[in-house]
PDB file of C-alpha atoms in Angstrom:
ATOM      1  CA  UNK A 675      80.191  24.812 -57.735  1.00 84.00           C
ATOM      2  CA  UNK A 676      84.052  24.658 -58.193  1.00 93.00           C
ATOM      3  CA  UNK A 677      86.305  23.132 -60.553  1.00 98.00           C
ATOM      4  CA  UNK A 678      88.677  20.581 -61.081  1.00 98.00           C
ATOM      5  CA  UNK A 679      91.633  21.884 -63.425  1.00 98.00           C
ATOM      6  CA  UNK A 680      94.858  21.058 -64.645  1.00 98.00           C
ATOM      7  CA  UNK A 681      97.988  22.611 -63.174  1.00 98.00           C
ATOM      8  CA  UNK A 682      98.723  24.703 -65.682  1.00 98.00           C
ATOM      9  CA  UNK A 683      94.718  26.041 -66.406  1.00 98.00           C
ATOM     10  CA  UNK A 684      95.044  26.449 -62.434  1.00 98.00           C
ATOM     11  CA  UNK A 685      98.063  28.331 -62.828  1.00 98.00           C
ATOM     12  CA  UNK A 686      96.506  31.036 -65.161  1.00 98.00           C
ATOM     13  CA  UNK A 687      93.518  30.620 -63.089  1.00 98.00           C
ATOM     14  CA  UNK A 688      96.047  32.043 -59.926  1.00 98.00           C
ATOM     15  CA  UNK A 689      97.386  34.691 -62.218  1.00 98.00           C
ATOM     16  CA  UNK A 690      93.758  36.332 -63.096  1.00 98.00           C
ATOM     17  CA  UNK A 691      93.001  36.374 -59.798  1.00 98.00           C
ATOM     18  CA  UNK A 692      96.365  38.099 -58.536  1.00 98.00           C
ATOM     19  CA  UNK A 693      95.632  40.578 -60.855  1.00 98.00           C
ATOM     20  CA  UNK A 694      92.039  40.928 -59.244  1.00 98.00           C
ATOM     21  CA  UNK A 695      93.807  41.308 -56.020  1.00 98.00           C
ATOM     22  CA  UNK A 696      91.894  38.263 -54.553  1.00 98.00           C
ATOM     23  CA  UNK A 697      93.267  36.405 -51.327  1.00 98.00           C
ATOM     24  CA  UNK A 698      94.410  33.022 -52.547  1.00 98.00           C
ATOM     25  CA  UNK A 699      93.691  30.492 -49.835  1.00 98.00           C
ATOM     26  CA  UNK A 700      95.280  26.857 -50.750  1.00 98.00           C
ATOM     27  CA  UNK A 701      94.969  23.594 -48.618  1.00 98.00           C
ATOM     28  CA  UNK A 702      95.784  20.168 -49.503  1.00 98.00           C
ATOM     29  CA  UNK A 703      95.056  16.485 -48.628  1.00 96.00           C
ATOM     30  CA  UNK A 704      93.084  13.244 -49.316  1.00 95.00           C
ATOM     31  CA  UNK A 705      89.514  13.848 -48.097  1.00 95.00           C
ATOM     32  CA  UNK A 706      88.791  10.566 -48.476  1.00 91.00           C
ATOM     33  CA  UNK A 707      85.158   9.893 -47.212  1.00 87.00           C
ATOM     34  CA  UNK A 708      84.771  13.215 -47.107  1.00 90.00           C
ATOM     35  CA  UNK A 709      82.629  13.962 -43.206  1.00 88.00           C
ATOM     36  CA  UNK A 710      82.070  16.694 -41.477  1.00 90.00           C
ATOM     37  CA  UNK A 711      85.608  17.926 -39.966  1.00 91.00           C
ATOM     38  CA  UNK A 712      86.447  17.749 -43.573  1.00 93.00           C
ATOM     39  CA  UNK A 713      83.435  20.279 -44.346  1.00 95.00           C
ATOM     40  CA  UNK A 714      83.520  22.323 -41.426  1.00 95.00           C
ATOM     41  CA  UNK A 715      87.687  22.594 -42.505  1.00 96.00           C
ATOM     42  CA  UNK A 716      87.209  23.849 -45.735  1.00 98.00           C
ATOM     43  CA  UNK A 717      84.358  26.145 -44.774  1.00 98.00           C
ATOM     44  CA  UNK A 718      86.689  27.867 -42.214  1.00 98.00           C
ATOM     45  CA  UNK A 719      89.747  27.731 -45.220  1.00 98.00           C
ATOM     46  CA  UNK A 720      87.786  29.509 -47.503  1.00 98.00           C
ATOM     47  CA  UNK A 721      86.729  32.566 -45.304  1.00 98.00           C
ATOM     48  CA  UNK A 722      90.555  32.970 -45.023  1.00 98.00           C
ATOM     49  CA  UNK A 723      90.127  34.559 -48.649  1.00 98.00           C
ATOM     50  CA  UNK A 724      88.267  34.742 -51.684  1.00 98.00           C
ATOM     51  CA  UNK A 725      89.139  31.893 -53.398  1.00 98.00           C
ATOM     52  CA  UNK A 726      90.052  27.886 -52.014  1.00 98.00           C
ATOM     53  CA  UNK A 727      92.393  26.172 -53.654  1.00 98.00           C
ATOM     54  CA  UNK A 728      92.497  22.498 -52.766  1.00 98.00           C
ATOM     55  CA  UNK A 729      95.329  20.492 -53.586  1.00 98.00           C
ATOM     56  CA  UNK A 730      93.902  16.518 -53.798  1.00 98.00           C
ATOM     57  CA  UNK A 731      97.007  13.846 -53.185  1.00 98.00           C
ATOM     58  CA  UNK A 732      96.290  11.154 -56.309  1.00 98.00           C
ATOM     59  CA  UNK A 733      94.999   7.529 -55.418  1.00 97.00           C
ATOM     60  CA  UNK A 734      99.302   6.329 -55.892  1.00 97.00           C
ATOM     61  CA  UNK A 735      99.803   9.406 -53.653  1.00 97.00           C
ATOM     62  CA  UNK A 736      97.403   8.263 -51.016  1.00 96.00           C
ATOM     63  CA  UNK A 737      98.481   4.760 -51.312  1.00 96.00           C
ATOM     64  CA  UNK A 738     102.454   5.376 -50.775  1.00 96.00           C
ATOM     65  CA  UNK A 739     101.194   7.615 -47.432  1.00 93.00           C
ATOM     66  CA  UNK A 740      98.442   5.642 -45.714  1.00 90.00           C
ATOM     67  CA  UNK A 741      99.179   2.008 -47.446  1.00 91.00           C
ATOM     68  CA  UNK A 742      97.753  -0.210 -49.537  1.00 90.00           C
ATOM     69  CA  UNK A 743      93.786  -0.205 -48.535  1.00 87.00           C
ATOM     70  CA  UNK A 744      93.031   3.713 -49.402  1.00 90.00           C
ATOM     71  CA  UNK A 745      92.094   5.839 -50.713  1.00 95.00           C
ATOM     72  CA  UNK A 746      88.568   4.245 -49.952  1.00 91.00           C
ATOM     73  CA  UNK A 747      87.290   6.636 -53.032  1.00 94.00           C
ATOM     74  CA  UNK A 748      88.921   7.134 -56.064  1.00 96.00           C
ATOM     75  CA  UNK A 749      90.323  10.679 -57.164  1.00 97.00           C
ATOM     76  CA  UNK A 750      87.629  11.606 -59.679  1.00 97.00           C
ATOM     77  CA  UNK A 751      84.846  11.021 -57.062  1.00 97.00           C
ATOM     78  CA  UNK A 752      87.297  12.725 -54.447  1.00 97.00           C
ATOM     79  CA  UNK A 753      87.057  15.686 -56.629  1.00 98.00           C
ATOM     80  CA  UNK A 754      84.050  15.770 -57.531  1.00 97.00           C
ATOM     81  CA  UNK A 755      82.313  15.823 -53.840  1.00 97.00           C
ATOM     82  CA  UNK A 756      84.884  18.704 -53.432  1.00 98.00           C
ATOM     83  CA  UNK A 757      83.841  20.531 -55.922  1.00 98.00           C
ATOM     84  CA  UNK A 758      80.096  20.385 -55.048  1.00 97.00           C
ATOM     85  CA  UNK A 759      81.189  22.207 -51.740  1.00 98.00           C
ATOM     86  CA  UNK A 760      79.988  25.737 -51.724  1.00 97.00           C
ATOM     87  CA  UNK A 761      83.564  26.630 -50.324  1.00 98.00           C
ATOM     88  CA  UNK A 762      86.053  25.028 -52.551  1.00 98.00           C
ATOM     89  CA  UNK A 763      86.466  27.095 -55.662  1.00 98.00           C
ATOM     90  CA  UNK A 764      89.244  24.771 -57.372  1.00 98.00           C
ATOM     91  CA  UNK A 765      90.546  21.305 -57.101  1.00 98.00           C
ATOM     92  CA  UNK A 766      93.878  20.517 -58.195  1.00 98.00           C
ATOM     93  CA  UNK A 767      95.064  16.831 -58.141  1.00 98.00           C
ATOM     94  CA  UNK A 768      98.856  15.772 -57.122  1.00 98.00           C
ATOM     95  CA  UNK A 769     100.671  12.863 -58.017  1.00 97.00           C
ATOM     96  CA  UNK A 770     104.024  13.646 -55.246  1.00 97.00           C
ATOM     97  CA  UNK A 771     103.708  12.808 -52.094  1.00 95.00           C
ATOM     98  CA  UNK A 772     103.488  16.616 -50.492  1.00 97.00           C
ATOM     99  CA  UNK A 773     102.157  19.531 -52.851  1.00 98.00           C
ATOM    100  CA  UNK A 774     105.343  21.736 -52.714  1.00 98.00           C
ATOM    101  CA  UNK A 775     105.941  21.809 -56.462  1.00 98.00           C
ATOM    102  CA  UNK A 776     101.934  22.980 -56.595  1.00 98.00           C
ATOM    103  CA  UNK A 777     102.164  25.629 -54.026  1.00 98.00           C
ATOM    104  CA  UNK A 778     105.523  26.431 -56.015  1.00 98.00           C
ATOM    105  CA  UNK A 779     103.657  27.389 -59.147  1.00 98.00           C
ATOM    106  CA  UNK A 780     100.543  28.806 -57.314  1.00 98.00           C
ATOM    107  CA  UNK A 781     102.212  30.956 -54.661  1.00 98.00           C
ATOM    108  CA  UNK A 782      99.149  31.456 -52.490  1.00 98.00           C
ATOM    109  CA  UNK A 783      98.517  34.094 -50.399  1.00 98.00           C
ATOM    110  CA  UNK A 784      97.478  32.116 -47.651  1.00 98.00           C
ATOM    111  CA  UNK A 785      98.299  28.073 -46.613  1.00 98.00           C
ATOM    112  CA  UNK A 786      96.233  26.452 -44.080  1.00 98.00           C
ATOM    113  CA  UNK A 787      96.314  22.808 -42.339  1.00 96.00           C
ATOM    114  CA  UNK A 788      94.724  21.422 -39.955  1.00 92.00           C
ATOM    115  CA  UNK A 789      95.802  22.457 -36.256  1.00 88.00           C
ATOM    116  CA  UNK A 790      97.399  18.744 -35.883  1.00 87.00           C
ATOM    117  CA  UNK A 791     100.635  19.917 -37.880  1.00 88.00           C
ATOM    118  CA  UNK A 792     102.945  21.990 -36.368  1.00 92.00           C
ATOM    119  CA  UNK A 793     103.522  25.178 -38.368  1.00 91.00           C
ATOM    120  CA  UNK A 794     107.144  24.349 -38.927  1.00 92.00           C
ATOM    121  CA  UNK A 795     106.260  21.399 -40.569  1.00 94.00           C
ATOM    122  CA  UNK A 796     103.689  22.433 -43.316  1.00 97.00           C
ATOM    123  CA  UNK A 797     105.232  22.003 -46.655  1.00 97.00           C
ATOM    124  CA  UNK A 798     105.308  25.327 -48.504  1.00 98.00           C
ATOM    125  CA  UNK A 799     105.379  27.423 -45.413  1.00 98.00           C
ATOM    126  CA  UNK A 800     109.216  28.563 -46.018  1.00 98.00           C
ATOM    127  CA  UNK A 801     107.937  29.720 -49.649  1.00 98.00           C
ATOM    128  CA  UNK A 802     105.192  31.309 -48.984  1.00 98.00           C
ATOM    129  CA  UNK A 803     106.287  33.411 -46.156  1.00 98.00           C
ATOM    130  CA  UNK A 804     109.037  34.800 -48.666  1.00 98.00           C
ATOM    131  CA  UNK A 805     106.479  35.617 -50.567  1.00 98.00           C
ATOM    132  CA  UNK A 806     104.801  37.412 -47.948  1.00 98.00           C
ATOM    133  CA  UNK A 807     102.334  34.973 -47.697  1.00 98.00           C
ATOM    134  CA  UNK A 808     100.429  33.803 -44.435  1.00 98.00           C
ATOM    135  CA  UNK A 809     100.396  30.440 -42.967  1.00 98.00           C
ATOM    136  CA  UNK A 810      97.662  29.058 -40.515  1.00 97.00           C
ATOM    137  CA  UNK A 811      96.444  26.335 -38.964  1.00 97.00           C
ATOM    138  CA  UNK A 812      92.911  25.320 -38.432  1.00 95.00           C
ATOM    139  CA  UNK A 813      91.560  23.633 -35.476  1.00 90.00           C
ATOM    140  CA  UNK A 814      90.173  20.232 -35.901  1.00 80.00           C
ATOM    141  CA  UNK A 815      86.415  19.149 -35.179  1.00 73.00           C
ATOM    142  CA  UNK A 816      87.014  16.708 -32.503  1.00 67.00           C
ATOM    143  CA  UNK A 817      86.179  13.029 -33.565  1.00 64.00           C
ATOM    144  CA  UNK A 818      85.760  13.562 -36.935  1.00 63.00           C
ATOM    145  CA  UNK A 819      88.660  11.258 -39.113  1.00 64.00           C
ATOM    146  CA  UNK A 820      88.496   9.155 -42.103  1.00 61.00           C
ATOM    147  CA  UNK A 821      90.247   6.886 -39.713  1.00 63.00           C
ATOM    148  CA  UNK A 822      87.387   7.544 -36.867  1.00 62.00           C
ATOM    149  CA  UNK A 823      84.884   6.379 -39.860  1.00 58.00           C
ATOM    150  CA  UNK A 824      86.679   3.292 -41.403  1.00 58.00           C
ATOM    151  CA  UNK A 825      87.153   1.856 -38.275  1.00 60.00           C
ATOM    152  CA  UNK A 826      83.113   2.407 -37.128  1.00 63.00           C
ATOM    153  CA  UNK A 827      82.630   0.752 -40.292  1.00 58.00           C
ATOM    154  CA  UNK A 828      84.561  -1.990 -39.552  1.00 62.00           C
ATOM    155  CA  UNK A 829      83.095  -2.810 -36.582  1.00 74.00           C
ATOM    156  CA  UNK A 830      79.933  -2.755 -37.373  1.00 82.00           C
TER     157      UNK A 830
END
């Protein structure tokens, strides 16, 4: 079971696990009604490395980015599913609107996103490349969106 920490405890967390020579996989988003794209995502993030960091936007993150009806869950039970994953060995929550200034102090060793974002537009990508850092994408399970679910809801 993982763990939601603070920055900085996630920060020392990083450090430890540098000096363990451990892969550092990091990936960020909402996962709000958290389904199976989201699941079989993080499953594939995590055998990038030995340890998945997850970046979680807060609820005024979510709401400045998707509007004013999400995020459908709030952060603590956002986290808290994630953390019950196998998979995901930290969550970290983030109140800006991308997670540079995370991936800034973490400095991962590898940053995935989903396949839907072009590499040249993942935030962090520039930093941790200089780093010598990895960045890759992740193909999507087709069908599978929080959108895709709200919506079925809906209509029904």
């Amino acid at each position: 079971m993982g763990h939601v920490l603070t920055l900085p405890a996630l920060v020392r967390v990083r450090r430890r696990l540098g000096r363990q020579k451990k892969t550092v996989v990091f990936t960020n988003g909402t996962f709000d009604i958290l389904h199976r794209g989201h699941v079989e995502y993080l499953a594939a993030a995590r055998c990038m490395g030995d340890a998945l960091i997850v970046g979680l936007n807060s609820d005024a993150s979510i709401r400045r980015i998707k509007g004013k009806g999400r995020p459908i869950n709030p952060a603590r039970d956002r986290a808290a599913v994630l953390t019950a994953l196998a998979c995901v060995d930290y969550v970290c929550m983030f109140t800006a609107d991308t997670p540079l200034a995370m991936i800034r102090r973490l400095i991962p060793d590898v940053l995935v996103k989903g396949a839907d974002w072009k590499t040249t537009q993942i935030v962090g990508r520039e930093l941790v490349e200089a780093h010598g850092g990895v960045v890759r994408t992740i193909r999507l399970t087709p069908g599978r969106s929080t959108t895709g679910v709200i919506a079925r809801v809906l209509r029904n």
